[in-house]
mmCIF file with all atom_site columns, C-alpha atoms in Angstrom:
data_model
loop_
_atom_site.group_PDB
_atom_site.id
_atom_site.type_symbol
_atom_site.label_atom_id
_atom_site.label_alt_id
_atom_site.label_comp_id
_atom_site.label_asym_id
_atom_site.label_entity_id
_atom_site.label_seq_id
_atom_site.pdbx_PDB_ins_code
_atom_site.Cartn_x
_atom_site.Cartn_y
_atom_site.Cartn_z
_atom_site.occupancy
_atom_site.B_iso_or_equiv
_atom_site.pdbx_formal_charge
_atom_site.auth_seq_id
_atom_site.auth_comp_id
_atom_site.auth_asym_id
_atom_site.auth_atom_id
_atom_site.pdbx_PDB_model_num
ATOM 1   C CA . MET A 1 1   ? 22.702  22.837  -23.831 1.00 44.00 ? 1   MET A CA 1
ATOM 2   C CA . ASP A 1 2   ? 20.124  23.033  -21.182 1.00 48.00 ? 2   ASP A CA 1
ATOM 3   C CA . ASP A 1 3   ? 19.095  19.567  -19.120 1.00 49.00 ? 3   ASP A CA 1
ATOM 4   C CA . ILE A 1 4   ? 15.850  20.278  -19.888 1.00 50.00 ? 4   ILE A CA 1
ATOM 5   C CA . VAL A 1 5   ? 13.966  16.593  -19.273 1.00 50.00 ? 5   VAL A CA 1
ATOM 6   C CA . SER A 1 6   ? 10.755  15.325  -21.892 1.00 50.00 ? 6   SER A CA 1
ATOM 7   C CA . LYS A 1 7   ? 8.177   17.475  -22.026 1.00 58.00 ? 7   LYS A CA 1
ATOM 8   C CA . LYS A 1 8   ? 5.822   14.593  -23.095 1.00 60.00 ? 8   LYS A CA 1
ATOM 9   C CA . SER A 1 9   ? 3.123   13.957  -20.213 1.00 64.00 ? 9   SER A CA 1
ATOM 10  C CA . ALA A 1 10  ? 3.365   11.268  -18.666 1.00 63.00 ? 10  ALA A CA 1
ATOM 11  C CA . SER A 1 11  ? 0.361   8.984   -20.192 1.00 68.00 ? 11  SER A CA 1
ATOM 12  C CA . GLU A 1 12  ? 2.291   10.052  -23.817 1.00 74.00 ? 12  GLU A CA 1
ATOM 13  C CA . GLY A 1 13  ? 4.320   7.693   -22.822 1.00 72.00 ? 13  GLY A CA 1
ATOM 14  C CA . THR A 1 14  ? 7.700   6.880   -25.281 1.00 72.00 ? 14  THR A CA 1
ATOM 15  C CA . ALA A 1 15  ? 8.861   4.782   -28.454 1.00 75.00 ? 15  ALA A CA 1
ATOM 16  C CA . ASN A 1 16  ? 12.207  5.100   -26.623 1.00 83.00 ? 16  ASN A CA 1
ATOM 17  C CA . LYS A 1 17  ? 13.655  1.370   -25.963 1.00 82.00 ? 17  LYS A CA 1
ATOM 18  C CA . PRO A 1 18  ? 14.281  0.997   -22.166 1.00 80.00 ? 18  PRO A CA 1
ATOM 19  C CA . LEU A 1 19  ? 17.790  1.191   -20.980 1.00 67.00 ? 19  LEU A CA 1
ATOM 20  C CA . LEU A 1 20  ? 16.874  -1.850  -19.194 1.00 67.00 ? 20  LEU A CA 1
ATOM 21  C CA . ASP A 1 21  ? 15.999  -5.420  -20.267 1.00 74.00 ? 21  ASP A CA 1
ATOM 22  C CA . LEU A 1 22  ? 12.871  -6.246  -17.651 1.00 64.00 ? 22  LEU A CA 1
ATOM 23  C CA . GLN A 1 23  ? 9.718   -8.306  -17.263 1.00 66.00 ? 23  GLN A CA 1
ATOM 24  C CA . PHE A 1 24  ? 7.925   -7.655  -14.472 1.00 65.00 ? 24  PHE A CA 1
ATOM 25  C CA . LEU A 1 25  ? 7.530   -5.951  -11.336 1.00 64.00 ? 25  LEU A CA 1
ATOM 26  C CA . SER A 1 26  ? 8.072   -8.345  -8.795  1.00 67.00 ? 26  SER A CA 1
ATOM 27  C CA . HIS A 1 27  ? 7.661   -6.742  -5.162  1.00 71.00 ? 27  HIS A CA 1
ATOM 28  C CA . GLY A 1 28  ? 7.609   -3.843  -2.796  1.00 81.00 ? 28  GLY A CA 1
ATOM 29  C CA . THR A 1 29  ? 9.824   -2.961  -0.003  1.00 82.00 ? 29  THR A CA 1
ATOM 30  C CA . VAL A 1 30  ? 7.852   -1.947  3.773   1.00 88.00 ? 30  VAL A CA 1
ATOM 31  C CA . GLU A 1 31  ? 9.796   -1.353  6.797   1.00 87.00 ? 31  GLU A CA 1
ATOM 32  C CA . CYS A 1 32  ? 8.601   -2.268  10.521  1.00 90.00 ? 32  CYS A CA 1
ATOM 33  C CA . GLU A 1 33  ? 8.571   -2.580  13.759  1.00 89.00 ? 33  GLU A CA 1
ATOM 34  C CA . ASN A 1 34  ? 7.928   -5.564  14.714  1.00 92.00 ? 34  ASN A CA 1
ATOM 35  C CA . LEU A 1 35  ? 7.194   -8.599  12.094  1.00 93.00 ? 35  LEU A CA 1
ATOM 36  C CA . ASP A 1 36  ? 4.446   -9.792  14.347  1.00 94.00 ? 36  ASP A CA 1
ATOM 37  C CA . GLU A 1 37  ? 2.465   -7.324  15.352  1.00 95.00 ? 37  GLU A CA 1
ATOM 38  C CA . THR A 1 38  ? 2.407   -6.181  11.248  1.00 94.00 ? 38  THR A CA 1
ATOM 39  C CA . ARG A 1 39  ? 1.843   -9.546  10.383  1.00 96.00 ? 39  ARG A CA 1
ATOM 40  C CA . ARG A 1 40  ? -1.870  -9.648  12.823  1.00 96.00 ? 40  ARG A CA 1
ATOM 41  C CA . PHE A 1 41  ? -2.335  -5.824  10.755  1.00 96.00 ? 41  PHE A CA 1
ATOM 42  C CA . TYR A 1 42  ? -1.588  -7.514  7.146   1.00 95.00 ? 42  TYR A CA 1
ATOM 43  C CA . GLU A 1 43  ? -3.397  -10.783 7.390   1.00 97.00 ? 43  GLU A CA 1
ATOM 44  C CA . ASP A 1 44  ? -6.081  -9.837  9.970   1.00 97.00 ? 44  ASP A CA 1
ATOM 45  C CA . VAL A 1 45  ? -6.957  -6.462  8.692   1.00 95.00 ? 45  VAL A CA 1
ATOM 46  C CA . LEU A 1 46  ? -5.618  -6.131  4.637   1.00 95.00 ? 46  LEU A CA 1
ATOM 47  C CA . GLY A 1 47  ? -6.264  -10.005 4.275   1.00 96.00 ? 47  GLY A CA 1
ATOM 48  C CA . MET A 1 48  ? -2.789  -10.659 2.779   1.00 95.00 ? 48  MET A CA 1
ATOM 49  C CA . GLU A 1 49  ? -1.288  -14.181 2.735   1.00 97.00 ? 49  GLU A CA 1
ATOM 50  C CA . CYS A 1 50  ? 1.680   -13.714 4.748   1.00 97.00 ? 50  CYS A CA 1
ATOM 51  C CA . ILE A 1 51  ? 4.868   -15.877 4.437   1.00 96.00 ? 51  ILE A CA 1
ATOM 52  C CA . GLN A 1 52  ? 7.996   -14.951 7.390   1.00 93.00 ? 52  GLN A CA 1
ATOM 53  C CA . THR A 1 53  ? 11.073  -15.506 4.674   1.00 89.00 ? 53  THR A CA 1
ATOM 54  C CA . SER A 1 54  ? 13.628  -14.168 8.080   1.00 89.00 ? 54  SER A CA 1
ATOM 55  C CA . ALA A 1 55  ? 13.894  -13.941 10.994  1.00 89.00 ? 55  ALA A CA 1
ATOM 56  C CA . ARG A 1 56  ? 13.684  -9.551  10.293  1.00 88.00 ? 56  ARG A CA 1
ATOM 57  C CA . SER A 1 57  ? 11.089  -10.661 6.777   1.00 88.00 ? 57  SER A CA 1
ATOM 58  C CA . MET A 1 58  ? 8.275   -11.401 5.518   1.00 94.00 ? 58  MET A CA 1
ATOM 59  C CA . MET A 1 59  ? 6.979   -12.173 2.162   1.00 93.00 ? 59  MET A CA 1
ATOM 60  C CA . MET A 1 60  ? 2.828   -10.893 1.518   1.00 94.00 ? 60  MET A CA 1
ATOM 61  C CA . ARG A 1 61  ? 0.246   -10.621 -1.367  1.00 95.00 ? 61  ARG A CA 1
ATOM 62  C CA . LEU A 1 62  ? -3.221  -10.652 -2.155  1.00 94.00 ? 62  LEU A CA 1
ATOM 63  C CA . ASN A 1 63  ? -4.799  -12.438 -5.434  1.00 93.00 ? 63  ASN A CA 1
ATOM 64  C CA . SER A 1 64  ? -1.724  -11.493 -7.825  1.00 89.00 ? 64  SER A CA 1
ATOM 65  C CA . SER A 1 65  ? 1.930   -12.803 -8.545  1.00 86.00 ? 65  SER A CA 1
ATOM 66  C CA . THR A 1 66  ? 3.315   -9.172  -7.089  1.00 88.00 ? 66  THR A CA 1
ATOM 67  C CA . THR A 1 67  ? 4.329   -8.895  -3.580  1.00 90.00 ? 67  THR A CA 1
ATOM 68  C CA . ILE A 1 68  ? 5.592   -6.782  -0.869  1.00 91.00 ? 68  ILE A CA 1
ATOM 69  C CA . ALA A 1 69  ? 8.480   -7.768  1.554   1.00 87.00 ? 69  ALA A CA 1
ATOM 70  C CA . ALA A 1 70  ? 8.051   -6.621  5.072   1.00 88.00 ? 70  ALA A CA 1
ATOM 71  C CA . VAL A 1 71  ? 11.455  -6.323  6.765   1.00 86.00 ? 71  VAL A CA 1
ATOM 72  C CA . ALA A 1 72  ? 11.900  -5.244  10.681  1.00 87.00 ? 72  ALA A CA 1
ATOM 73  C CA . GLY A 1 73  ? 14.419  -2.983  12.162  1.00 78.00 ? 73  GLY A CA 1
ATOM 74  C CA . GLY A 1 74  ? 14.895  -1.455  8.631   1.00 59.00 ? 74  GLY A CA 1
ATOM 75  C CA . GLY A 1 75  ? 14.547  2.337   10.810  1.00 58.00 ? 75  GLY A CA 1
ATOM 76  C CA . GLY A 1 76  ? 13.147  4.447   8.116   1.00 56.00 ? 76  GLY A CA 1
ATOM 77  C CA . THR A 1 77  ? 10.549  6.491   8.460   1.00 56.00 ? 77  THR A CA 1
ATOM 78  C CA . SER A 1 78  ? 7.202   7.126   5.858   1.00 58.00 ? 78  SER A CA 1
ATOM 79  C CA . GLY A 1 79  ? 7.068   8.521   2.578   1.00 64.00 ? 79  GLY A CA 1
ATOM 80  C CA . GLY A 1 80  ? 3.832   9.695   3.313   1.00 67.00 ? 80  GLY A CA 1
ATOM 81  C CA . LEU A 1 81  ? 0.287   10.059  1.512   1.00 66.00 ? 81  LEU A CA 1
ATOM 82  C CA . TYR A 1 82  ? 1.946   9.419   -2.353  1.00 62.00 ? 82  TYR A CA 1
ATOM 83  C CA . ASN A 1 83  ? 4.479   6.416   -1.537  1.00 73.00 ? 83  ASN A CA 1
ATOM 84  C CA . HIS A 1 84  ? 1.658   3.714   -0.930  1.00 83.00 ? 84  HIS A CA 1
ATOM 85  C CA . PHE A 1 85  ? 0.161   0.348   -2.223  1.00 85.00 ? 85  PHE A CA 1
ATOM 86  C CA . GLY A 1 86  ? -3.079  0.436   -3.377  1.00 87.00 ? 86  GLY A CA 1
ATOM 87  C CA . PHE A 1 87  ? -5.961  -1.669  -2.801  1.00 90.00 ? 87  PHE A CA 1
ATOM 88  C CA . ASP A 1 88  ? -9.148  -2.433  -5.517  1.00 89.00 ? 88  ASP A CA 1
ATOM 89  C CA . VAL A 1 89  ? -12.750 -2.622  -4.847  1.00 92.00 ? 89  VAL A CA 1
ATOM 90  C CA . ALA A 1 90  ? -15.136 -2.912  -7.023  1.00 91.00 ? 90  ALA A CA 1
ATOM 91  C CA . THR A 1 91  ? -18.004 -0.309  -5.719  1.00 94.00 ? 91  THR A CA 1
ATOM 92  C CA . ARG A 1 92  ? -17.836 3.017   -3.619  1.00 97.00 ? 92  ARG A CA 1
ATOM 93  C CA . GLU A 1 93  ? -20.204 0.993   -0.594  1.00 96.00 ? 93  GLU A CA 1
ATOM 94  C CA . GLU A 1 94  ? -17.194 -0.941  -0.588  1.00 93.00 ? 94  GLU A CA 1
ATOM 95  C CA . VAL A 1 95  ? -14.913 1.274   0.230   1.00 93.00 ? 95  VAL A CA 1
ATOM 96  C CA . ASP A 1 96  ? -17.654 2.837   2.906   1.00 95.00 ? 96  ASP A CA 1
ATOM 97  C CA . ALA A 1 97  ? -17.888 -0.632  4.457   1.00 94.00 ? 97  ALA A CA 1
ATOM 98  C CA . ALA A 1 98  ? -14.055 -1.195  4.258   1.00 94.00 ? 98  ALA A CA 1
ATOM 99  C CA . TYR A 1 99  ? -13.836 1.649   6.473   1.00 94.00 ? 99  TYR A CA 1
ATOM 100 C CA . LYS A 1 100 ? -16.851 0.438   8.561   1.00 94.00 ? 100 LYS A CA 1
ATOM 101 C CA . LYS A 1 101 ? -14.453 -2.012  9.115   1.00 94.00 ? 101 LYS A CA 1
ATOM 102 C CA . VAL A 1 102 ? -11.598 -0.508  9.681   1.00 94.00 ? 102 VAL A CA 1
ATOM 103 C CA . ALA A 1 103 ? -11.926 2.955   11.852  1.00 95.00 ? 103 ALA A CA 1
ATOM 104 C CA . PRO A 1 104 ? -13.300 0.352   14.740  1.00 94.00 ? 104 PRO A CA 1
ATOM 105 C CA . VAL A 1 105 ? -10.174 -1.313  15.034  1.00 93.00 ? 105 VAL A CA 1
ATOM 106 C CA . GLN A 1 106 ? -7.454  1.564   15.045  1.00 95.00 ? 106 GLN A CA 1
ATOM 107 C CA . GLU A 1 107 ? -6.235  1.369   18.137  1.00 96.00 ? 107 GLU A CA 1
ATOM 108 C CA . GLU A 1 108 ? -6.310  -2.852  19.070  1.00 93.00 ? 108 GLU A CA 1
ATOM 109 C CA . TYR A 1 109 ? -4.302  -3.414  15.142  1.00 94.00 ? 109 TYR A CA 1
ATOM 110 C CA . LYS A 1 110 ? -2.298  -0.073  16.598  1.00 96.00 ? 110 LYS A CA 1
ATOM 111 C CA . ILE A 1 111 ? -2.798  1.941   12.686  1.00 95.00 ? 111 ILE A CA 1
ATOM 112 C CA . LYS A 1 112 ? -1.802  5.595   12.792  1.00 96.00 ? 112 LYS A CA 1
ATOM 113 C CA . LYS A 1 113 ? -4.639  6.706   11.019  1.00 96.00 ? 113 LYS A CA 1
ATOM 114 C CA . VAL A 1 114 ? -7.441  6.161   8.417   1.00 96.00 ? 114 VAL A CA 1
ATOM 115 C CA . THR A 1 115 ? -8.651  8.875   6.860   1.00 97.00 ? 115 THR A CA 1
ATOM 116 C CA . LYS A 1 116 ? -12.269 9.174   6.110   1.00 98.00 ? 116 LYS A CA 1
ATOM 117 C CA . PRO A 1 117 ? -13.308 8.393   2.280   1.00 97.00 ? 117 PRO A CA 1
ATOM 118 C CA . VAL A 1 118 ? -13.492 10.987  -0.370  1.00 97.00 ? 118 VAL A CA 1
ATOM 119 C CA . PHE A 1 119 ? -13.101 11.334  -3.888  1.00 94.00 ? 119 PHE A CA 1
ATOM 120 C CA . GLN A 1 120 ? -9.235  12.164  -4.865  1.00 85.00 ? 120 GLN A CA 1
ATOM 121 C CA . HIS A 1 121 ? -7.258  11.951  -7.556  1.00 76.00 ? 121 HIS A CA 1
ATOM 122 C CA . GLY A 1 122 ? -10.965 10.586  -9.620  1.00 82.00 ? 122 GLY A CA 1
ATOM 123 C CA . THR A 1 123 ? -11.436 8.010   -8.095  1.00 87.00 ? 123 THR A CA 1
ATOM 124 C CA . TYR A 1 124 ? -13.225 7.227   -3.900  1.00 95.00 ? 124 TYR A CA 1
ATOM 125 C CA . SER A 1 125 ? -10.888 6.388   -0.960  1.00 92.00 ? 125 SER A CA 1
ATOM 126 C CA . PHE A 1 126 ? -9.630  6.339   2.611   1.00 92.00 ? 126 PHE A CA 1
ATOM 127 C CA . TYR A 1 127 ? -6.163  6.241   3.256   1.00 92.00 ? 127 TYR A CA 1
ATOM 128 C CA . ILE A 1 128 ? -4.475  3.586   6.449   1.00 92.00 ? 128 ILE A CA 1
ATOM 129 C CA . VAL A 1 129 ? -1.935  4.444   8.004   1.00 94.00 ? 129 VAL A CA 1
ATOM 130 C CA . ASP A 1 130 ? -0.166  1.210   9.602   1.00 93.00 ? 130 ASP A CA 1
ATOM 131 C CA . LEU A 1 131 ? 1.392   0.798   12.816  1.00 94.00 ? 131 LEU A CA 1
ATOM 132 C CA . ASP A 1 132 ? 5.371   1.315   10.717  1.00 91.00 ? 132 ASP A CA 1
ATOM 133 C CA . ASP A 1 133 ? 3.147   4.643   9.211   1.00 91.00 ? 133 ASP A CA 1
ATOM 134 C CA . ASN A 1 134 ? 3.269   3.169   5.692   1.00 90.00 ? 134 ASN A CA 1
ATOM 135 C CA . TRP A 1 135 ? 0.395   4.527   3.928   1.00 90.00 ? 135 TRP A CA 1
ATOM 136 C CA . TRP A 1 136 ? -2.099  1.758   2.048   1.00 90.00 ? 136 TRP A CA 1
ATOM 137 C CA . GLU A 1 137 ? -5.094  3.178   0.164   1.00 91.00 ? 137 GLU A CA 1
ATOM 138 C CA . ILE A 1 138 ? -8.391  1.421   -0.120  1.00 92.00 ? 138 ILE A CA 1
ATOM 139 C CA . LEU A 1 139 ? -10.341 3.116   -3.233  1.00 90.00 ? 139 LEU A CA 1
ATOM 140 C CA . GLU A 1 140 ? -12.961 1.640   -6.153  1.00 91.00 ? 140 GLU A CA 1
ATOM 141 C CA . ASN A 1 141 ? -11.749 1.475   -9.094  1.00 81.00 ? 141 ASN A CA 1
#
């Protein structure tokens, strides 16, 4: 028998009961080099609430119960553009306004890259690559 994976598209979903009985997605994790500098970026640029949970980790969130854990000294590499976290805004004008605020502080916050806003994958957005090679998308949704 061929090793054929379901030919359903992602939008079709499945009627099968999942193997695990999970309640909700609680968090994601990013790696960082310097917890203090990383926290400054998350609080001052992205407006996230940050709580240090140990000498080498902190938890962040923004207007939700889903959190992101940042762990210092992981030494990993970035997953790139398609491995990112998204922050929604209501309009294209808000995307542009966010870009105009972030672009001038790129050096101050050691931001490695700020892409120009464009229409892509059905929405208007831009990306920020932070000092730890994590990708963040600001998008109209």
